[in-house]
Amino acid sequence: MTALTIPEARKLLKTYSCIQTRTVESDVEKEQLRQALLLLTQASDYENLGICADSAEQGFTALTSYLKAMGYETALENVNLTEAPAPIYIKFNTQKLAHYCDRYVGEYRGVLVSCQSEDDEVNGTYGHLPLDLFEN
């Protein structure tokens, strides 16, 4: 698979962004999506992730897999999943390595990734991306 440029990565990620939830049709498409997201997150200063999931377990599993893929090490095992609302919205800031969660009443399920950078080529919000994008 060929390496993507930042404009190509943005173009691919924008096809998944905020209009209708789009499903990944193949392993090749999933790998391209992973590469595109990782290229932009590596070029950004920090990211905000928004997870919309049916349960806390599903949401924190997705969050953990995204953070690990993006190169962040953070302890999320202290989260009390039994007291978390369902469905759930989790917001995670990679600059502060902190999260917030609340009940989510919307219909979307997936991950929003907002790249924060001085470079306008990198800035942007992408998703709803698949919850299982980085799970094996």
Coordinates of C-alpha atoms in Angstrom, one line a residue:
M1 CA 0.0 0.0 0.0
T2 CA 1.4 3.4 -0.9
A3 CA 1.9 6.1 1.7
L4 CA -0.6 8.9 1.8
T5 CA 0.1 12.6 1.7
I6 CA -1.6 14.9 4.2
P7 CA -4.0 16.3 1.5
E8 CA -4.9 12.7 0.5
A9 CA -5.4 11.7 4.1
R10 CA -7.7 14.7 4.7
K11 CA -9.7 13.9 1.6
L12 CA -10.2 10.3 2.6
L13 CA -11.2 11.2 6.2
K14 CA -13.6 13.8 5.0
T15 CA -15.6 11.1 3.3
Y16 CA -16.4 9.7 6.7
S17 CA -17.2 13.1 8.3
C18 CA -20.5 14.1 9.9
I19 CA -23.1 13.7 7.2
Q20 CA -24.1 10.0 7.5
T21 CA -22.4 7.2 9.2
R22 CA -20.4 5.3 6.6
T23 CA -19.3 1.7 7.0
V24 CA -15.9 0.4 6.1
E25 CA -16.4 -2.1 3.3
S26 CA -13.0 -4.0 3.2
D27 CA -9.8 -4.7 5.1
V28 CA -8.0 -2.5 2.5
E29 CA -10.3 0.4 3.1
K30 CA -9.9 0.0 6.9
E31 CA -6.1 0.0 6.6
Q32 CA -6.2 3.2 4.4
L33 CA -8.5 4.9 7.0
R34 CA -6.1 3.9 9.8
Q35 CA -3.1 5.3 7.8
A36 CA -4.9 8.5 7.0
L37 CA -5.9 9.1 10.6
L38 CA -2.5 8.3 12.0
L39 CA -0.8 10.6 9.5
L40 CA -2.9 13.5 10.6
T41 CA -2.7 12.8 14.3
Q42 CA 1.1 12.5 14.1
A43 CA 1.2 15.9 12.4
S44 CA -1.1 17.5 14.9
D45 CA -0.1 19.1 18.2
Y46 CA -2.9 17.2 20.1
E47 CA -6.3 15.8 19.6
N48 CA -9.8 15.7 21.1
L49 CA -11.6 12.4 20.7
G50 CA -15.4 12.1 21.0
I51 CA -16.7 8.5 21.4
C52 CA -20.4 7.8 21.0
A53 CA -21.2 4.2 22.0
D54 CA -24.0 2.0 23.3
S55 CA -22.2 1.2 26.5
A56 CA -19.3 2.3 28.7
E57 CA -17.4 -0.9 28.0
Q58 CA -17.7 -0.4 24.2
G59 CA -16.8 3.2 24.4
F60 CA -13.7 2.8 26.6
T61 CA -12.6 -0.2 24.6
A62 CA -12.7 2.0 21.5
L63 CA -11.0 4.9 23.3
T64 CA -8.2 2.6 24.5
S65 CA -7.6 1.2 21.1
Y66 CA -7.5 4.6 19.4
L67 CA -5.1 6.0 22.0
K68 CA -2.8 3.1 21.8
A69 CA -2.7 3.3 18.0
M70 CA -1.9 7.0 18.2
G71 CA 1.0 6.3 20.6
Y72 CA -0.6 7.5 23.9
E73 CA -0.1 5.6 27.1
T74 CA -2.7 6.4 29.7
A75 CA -4.3 4.5 32.5
L76 CA -8.0 4.1 31.8
E77 CA -8.4 1.0 34.0
N78 CA -9.5 3.1 36.9
V79 CA -12.8 4.0 35.2
N80 CA -15.9 2.6 36.9
L81 CA -17.9 1.1 34.1
T82 CA -20.8 0.0 36.3
E83 CA -21.7 3.6 37.2
A84 CA -21.3 5.0 33.7
P85 CA -24.4 6.1 31.7
A86 CA -25.6 4.2 28.6
P87 CA -25.6 5.1 25.8
I88 CA -22.4 7.1 26.5
Y89 CA -20.5 10.0 25.1
I90 CA -16.8 10.1 26.1
K91 CA -14.6 13.2 25.4
F92 CA -10.9 12.7 25.7
N93 CA -8.2 15.4 25.4
T94 CA -4.8 14.1 24.5
Q95 CA -3.1 17.3 25.7
K96 CA -4.4 16.9 29.2
L97 CA -4.8 13.1 29.1
A98 CA -8.1 13.6 30.7
H99 CA -11.7 12.5 29.9
Y100 CA -15.3 13.4 30.6
C101 CA -18.3 11.2 30.0
D102 CA -22.1 11.8 30.0
R103 CA -25.3 10.1 28.7
Y104 CA -25.6 10.3 24.9
V105 CA -29.1 10.5 23.4
G106 CA -28.0 10.9 19.7
E107 CA -28.2 8.2 17.0
Y108 CA -24.6 8.3 15.9
R109 CA -22.2 5.6 17.0
G110 CA -18.5 6.0 16.3
V111 CA -15.4 8.2 17.0
L112 CA -14.9 11.8 16.2
V113 CA -11.2 12.9 16.1
S114 CA -10.5 16.6 16.2
C115 CA -6.9 17.4 15.3
Q116 CA -5.5 20.6 16.8
S117 CA -2.5 22.2 15.0
E118 CA -1.0 25.5 14.0
D119 CA -1.1 24.0 10.4
D120 CA -4.4 24.5 8.7
E121 CA -3.6 21.5 6.5
V122 CA -3.9 19.3 9.6
N123 CA -6.7 21.0 11.6
G124 CA -10.1 19.4 11.3
T125 CA -12.7 17.1 12.8
Y126 CA -13.0 13.7 11.3
G127 CA -15.7 11.1 11.8
H128 CA -17.8 9.3 12.9
L129 CA -15.1 6.7 12.4
P130 CA -15.7 3.1 13.3
L131 CA -15.5 2.2 17.0
D132 CA -13.4 -0.9 16.1
L133 CA -11.0 0.8 13.6
F134 CA -7.9 -0.2 15.6
E135 CA -9.2 -3.4 17.2
N136 CA -7.9 -6.7 15.7

